[in-house]
Coordinates of C-alpha atoms (C1' of nucleotides) in Angstrom, one line a residue:
Chain C
M1 CA -14.3 -5.2 -7.6
N2 CA -11.7 -5.0 -10.3
E3 CA -8.0 -4.8 -10.2
S4 CA -7.7 -1.0 -9.8
T5 CA -10.4 -0.9 -7.1
A6 CA -8.5 -3.7 -5.3
V7 CA -5.2 -1.8 -5.5
F8 CA -6.9 1.2 -4.2
A9 CA -8.4 -0.7 -1.2
L10 CA -5.1 -2.5 -0.6
S11 CA -3.3 0.9 -0.5
A12 CA -5.7 2.2 1.9
L13 CA -5.2 -0.7 4.3
A14 CA -1.4 -0.8 3.8
H15 CA -0.6 1.6 6.5
E16 CA -0.2 0.9 10.2
A17 CA -2.4 3.7 11.3
R18 CA -5.1 3.0 8.8
L19 CA -5.2 -0.7 9.5
K20 CA -5.5 0.1 13.2
V21 CA -8.3 2.5 12.5
F22 CA -10.1 0.0 10.4
R23 CA -9.7 -2.7 13.0
T24 CA -10.8 -0.4 15.8
L25 CA -13.9 0.6 13.8
V26 CA -14.7 -3.1 13.2
G27 CA -14.5 -3.6 16.9
S28 CA -16.7 -0.7 17.7
G29 CA -20.5 -1.1 17.8
P30 CA -23.0 -0.2 15.1
T31 CA -22.8 3.5 16.1
G32 CA -19.2 3.6 14.9
M33 CA -16.7 5.9 16.4
T34 CA -16.0 9.7 16.3
P35 CA -12.6 11.1 15.3
S36 CA -12.1 12.2 18.9
A37 CA -12.6 8.8 20.2
L38 CA -10.3 7.2 17.6
S39 CA -7.7 9.9 18.2
A40 CA -7.8 9.2 21.9
A41 CA -7.9 5.4 21.5
L42 CA -5.0 5.2 19.1
D43 CA -3.1 8.2 20.2
I44 CA -3.0 9.8 16.7
P45 CA -3.2 13.6 16.4
A46 CA -6.5 14.8 15.0
T47 CA -5.0 16.2 11.8
T48 CA -3.2 13.1 11.0
L49 CA -6.2 11.0 11.8
S50 CA -8.4 13.1 9.6
F51 CA -6.0 12.5 6.7
H52 CA -6.1 8.8 7.2
L53 CA -9.9 8.7 7.6
K54 CA -10.3 10.5 4.4
E55 CA -8.1 7.9 2.6
L56 CA -10.3 5.1 4.0
V57 CA -13.5 6.8 3.0
H58 CA -12.1 7.6 -0.4
A59 CA -11.3 3.9 -0.8
D60 CA -14.9 3.0 0.3
L61 CA -13.7 1.0 3.2
V62 CA -15.3 3.3 5.7
T63 CA -18.4 5.5 5.8
V64 CA -19.1 8.7 7.6
E65 CA -22.3 10.1 9.0
R66 CA -22.8 13.3 10.9
Q67 CA -24.9 13.2 14.0
G68 CA -25.1 16.7 15.5
R69 CA -21.7 18.0 16.3
N70 CA -20.1 14.6 15.9
L71 CA -19.1 12.5 12.9
H72 CA -19.5 8.7 13.1
Y73 CA -17.2 6.6 11.1
R74 CA -18.1 3.0 10.4
P75 CA -16.4 0.2 8.6
A76 CA -17.8 -0.6 5.1
L77 CA -17.8 -4.3 5.7
A78 CA -19.4 -5.1 2.3
H79 CA -16.6 -3.5 0.5
M80 CA -14.0 -5.2 2.7
N81 CA -15.8 -8.4 1.9
A82 CA -15.6 -7.7 -1.8
L83 CA -11.9 -7.1 -1.5
L84 CA -11.4 -10.5 0.2
G85 CA -13.5 -12.1 -2.5
Y86 CA -11.4 -10.6 -5.2
L87 CA -8.2 -11.7 -3.6
T88 CA -9.5 -15.2 -3.0
D89 CA -10.7 -15.5 -6.5
H90 CA -7.4 -14.3 -8.0
C91 CA -4.8 -15.9 -5.8
C92 CA -5.4 -19.4 -6.9
Q93 CA -7.4 -19.2 -10.1
G94 CA -9.4 -22.3 -9.5
Q95 CA -6.5 -24.4 -8.1
A96 CA -6.5 -24.9 -4.4
C97 CA -3.3 -23.9 -2.6
I98 CA -4.6 -25.7 0.5
P99 CA -6.6 -28.7 -0.7
S100 CA -8.7 -29.2 2.4
V101 CA -10.3 -25.8 2.1
R102 CA -10.4 -25.6 -1.7
K103 CA -13.0 -23.5 -3.4
R104 CA -14.0 -21.8 -0.2
R105 CA -14.3 -18.1 -0.9
A106 CA -13.1 -15.5 1.5
T107 CA -15.6 -13.5 3.5
C108 CA -15.5 -11.5 6.6
Chain Z
M1 CA 0.6 -13.2 10.8
N2 CA 0.5 -10.1 12.9
E3 CA -0.4 -6.5 12.3
S4 CA 3.0 -5.4 11.0
T5 CA 3.4 -8.4 8.8
A6 CA 0.0 -7.8 7.4
V7 CA 0.8 -4.2 6.6
F8 CA 3.9 -5.3 4.9
A9 CA 2.1 -7.8 2.8
L10 CA -0.7 -5.4 2.0
S11 CA 1.9 -2.7 0.9
A12 CA 3.5 -5.3 -1.4
L13 CA 0.2 -6.0 -3.1
A14 CA -0.9 -2.4 -3.2
H15 CA 0.7 -1.5 -6.5
E16 CA -0.7 -2.2 -9.9
A17 CA 2.4 -3.8 -11.3
R18 CA 2.9 -6.0 -8.3
L19 CA -0.6 -7.2 -8.0
K20 CA -0.5 -8.0 -11.8
V21 CA 2.8 -9.9 -11.2
F22 CA 1.3 -11.8 -8.3
R23 CA -1.8 -12.7 -10.2
T24 CA 0.3 -13.8 -13.2
L25 CA 2.4 -16.0 -11.1
V26 CA -0.6 -17.5 -9.5
G27 CA -1.9 -18.3 -13.0
S28 CA 1.5 -19.8 -14.0
G29 CA 2.2 -23.5 -13.4
P30 CA 4.3 -25.0 -10.6
T31 CA 7.5 -24.1 -12.4
G32 CA 6.7 -20.4 -11.9
M33 CA 7.9 -17.8 -14.3
T34 CA 11.2 -16.1 -15.1
P35 CA 11.7 -12.4 -15.0
S36 CA 12.0 -12.4 -18.8
A37 CA 8.7 -14.1 -19.2
L38 CA 7.0 -11.7 -16.8
S39 CA 8.7 -8.7 -18.4
A40 CA 7.4 -9.8 -21.8
A41 CA 3.9 -10.8 -20.6
L42 CA 3.3 -7.6 -18.6
D43 CA 5.4 -5.2 -20.7
I44 CA 7.4 -4.0 -17.7
P45 CA 11.1 -3.1 -18.2
A46 CA 13.4 -5.6 -16.6
T47 CA 14.8 -3.1 -14.1
T48 CA 11.4 -2.0 -12.9
L49 CA 10.2 -5.6 -12.7
S50 CA 13.3 -6.6 -10.7
F51 CA 12.5 -3.9 -8.2
H52 CA 8.9 -5.0 -7.8
L53 CA 9.9 -8.7 -7.6
K54 CA 12.3 -7.9 -4.8
E55 CA 9.4 -6.2 -2.9
L56 CA 7.2 -9.2 -3.3
V57 CA 10.0 -11.6 -2.2
H58 CA 10.8 -9.3 0.7
A59 CA 7.2 -9.5 1.8
D60 CA 7.3 -13.3 1.6
L61 CA 4.5 -13.3 -1.0
V62 CA 6.8 -14.7 -3.7
T63 CA 9.7 -17.2 -3.7
V64 CA 12.7 -17.4 -6.0
E65 CA 14.7 -20.3 -7.1
R66 CA 17.6 -20.4 -9.6
Q67 CA 17.5 -23.1 -12.3
G68 CA 20.6 -22.7 -14.4
R69 CA 20.7 -19.4 -16.0
N70 CA 17.1 -18.6 -15.2
L71 CA 15.3 -17.6 -12.0
H72 CA 11.9 -19.0 -11.3
Y73 CA 9.5 -16.9 -9.3
R74 CA 6.5 -18.5 -7.7
P75 CA 3.6 -17.2 -5.5
A76 CA 3.9 -18.1 -1.8
L77 CA 0.3 -19.2 -1.5
A78 CA 0.6 -20.1 2.1
H79 CA 1.6 -16.6 3.0
M80 CA -1.2 -15.1 0.9
N81 CA -3.5 -17.5 2.7
A82 CA -2.3 -16.3 6.1
L83 CA -2.9 -12.7 5.0
L84 CA -6.5 -13.5 4.0
G85 CA -6.9 -15.3 7.3
Y86 CA -5.7 -12.3 9.2
L87 CA -7.9 -9.9 7.4
T88 CA -10.9 -12.2 7.8
D89 CA -10.3 -12.7 11.5
H90 CA -9.9 -9.0 12.1
C91 CA -12.5 -7.4 9.9
C92 CA -15.5 -8.6 11.8
Q93 CA -14.2 -9.8 15.2
G94 CA -16.7 -12.6 15.5
Q95 CA -19.7 -10.7 14.2
A96 CA -20.8 -11.5 10.7
C97 CA -21.0 -8.7 8.2
I98 CA -22.9 -11.0 5.8
P99 CA -25.0 -13.4 7.9
S100 CA -25.3 -16.1 5.3
V101 CA -21.6 -16.7 5.2
R102 CA -20.8 -15.9 8.8
K103 CA -17.8 -17.5 10.4
R104 CA -16.3 -18.8 7.2
R105 CA -12.7 -18.0 7.2
A106 CA -10.9 -16.6 4.1
T107 CA -8.6 -18.9 2.2
C108 CA -7.3 -19.0 -1.3
Chain D
dT1 C1' -25.1 36.6 18.9
dT2 C1' -21.2 34.8 21.1
dC3 C1' -18.6 30.9 22.8
dA4 C1' -17.0 26.3 22.9
dT5 C1' -16.5 21.9 20.9
dA6 C1' -15.7 18.8 16.9
dC7 C1' -13.5 18.3 12.8
dT8 C1' -11.5 19.5 8.5
dT9 C1' -8.6 21.8 5.1
dC10 C1' -4.4 24.3 4.1
dA11 C1' 0.4 24.6 3.5
dA12 C1' 5.0 23.4 3.9
dA13 C1' 8.4 20.2 5.3
dT14 C1' 9.9 15.5 5.3
dA15 C1' 10.0 10.9 4.0
dT16 C1' 9.1 7.1 1.2
dT17 C1' 8.4 4.8 -3.3
dA18 C1' 8.8 4.2 -8.2
dT19 C1' 11.2 4.4 -12.6
dT20 C1' 14.9 3.4 -15.7
dG21 C1' 19.4 3.4 -18.3
dA22 C1' 23.9 2.0 -17.5
dA23 C1' 27.0 -1.0 -15.3
dA24 C1' 27.9 -5.2 -12.8
dT25 C1' 27.2 -10.2 -11.8
dA26 C1' 26.2 -15.0 -12.7
dT27 C1' 25.6 -18.9 -15.6
dA28 C1' 26.1 -21.8 -19.6
dG29 C1' 27.8 -23.0 -23.9
dA30 C1' 31.3 -22.9 -27.7
Chain A
dT1 C1' 38.6 -18.7 -22.0
dC2 C1' 35.4 -15.9 -24.6
dT3 C1' 30.8 -14.7 -25.6
dA4 C1' 25.9 -14.4 -25.1
dT5 C1' 21.9 -14.5 -22.1
dA6 C1' 19.6 -13.6 -17.8
dT7 C1' 19.0 -10.8 -14.2
dT8 C1' 20.4 -7.7 -10.6
dT9 C1' 22.3 -3.6 -8.4
dC10 C1' 23.6 1.3 -8.8
dA11 C1' 22.5 6.0 -9.0
dA12 C1' 19.9 9.9 -10.0
dT13 C1' 15.5 11.6 -10.8
dA14 C1' 10.7 12.0 -10.4
dA15 C1' 6.5 11.1 -8.2
dT16 C1' 3.6 10.2 -4.0
dA17 C1' 2.6 9.9 0.6
dT18 C1' 2.9 11.4 5.5
dT19 C1' 3.0 14.5 9.3
dT20 C1' 1.4 18.3 11.8
dG21 C1' 0.5 23.2 13.5
dA22 C1' -2.3 26.9 12.3
dA23 C1' -6.4 28.5 10.4
dG24 C1' -11.0 27.6 8.8
dT25 C1' -15.9 25.6 9.0
dA26 C1' -19.9 23.6 11.2
dT27 C1' -22.9 22.7 15.0
dG28 C1' -25.1 23.4 19.4
dA29 C1' -25.5 25.7 23.8
dA30 C1' -25.9 29.8 26.5

DNA sequence: TTCATACTTCAAATATTATTGAAATATAGA
DNA sequence: TCTATATTTCAATAATATTTGAAGTATGAA
């Protein structure tokens, strides 16, 4: 994870619909969720949802896999974890902002 | 920290110049940095920098304090920490994405 | 094949953000 | 007060992102 990757991932998460989608996917089981299910759950039109899912996939925060007629979207937890690690490592540069938890690195 | 606060903070960080500014402020000492110093260090025109600093302040990720003729901008580490905590808490919902570090909460 | 379902891409409108010079404001020192 | 420095706000433009219906593509079932 470098600065531009981080900016890209942050941009992907910096939207109400996309953060909701990501959180919903995290809450879904290992099979992930289909666009139809997400569309119904979050009340987002299919076209709009498709646009946002593409953004998330493009930022590597979500993966897709086709299973028959359905697509299954899943959160890319390792990438999210890398983002959290990057932010943690660069928000204090070795100094602790909260002494009691100093040097603990962010993970999800 | 709630969803909309998180989106706001993420949006503030989701820009190359602003992430650079934040990181630079984190690296600066407790006196923070003035716009002139940031402008020189990052080679960003004063007007553009002022726009981005306002965004960061508005998102509570940075604080300002006037000292004589200068302004001192400092990172609001507690708020950054709250953002990391929110993301950590909501990216796995109790499940570990990386077993060896499970349940460790993100902090900076 | 044909039909229905699941999704995506296209396209065009709308909305939001970013950039920057010029002008304005604030402070401090002479 | 007058002047210089520090920084912001204004205003106009340029660039990007978002939304959504309509049309297209892919798959599976009949």
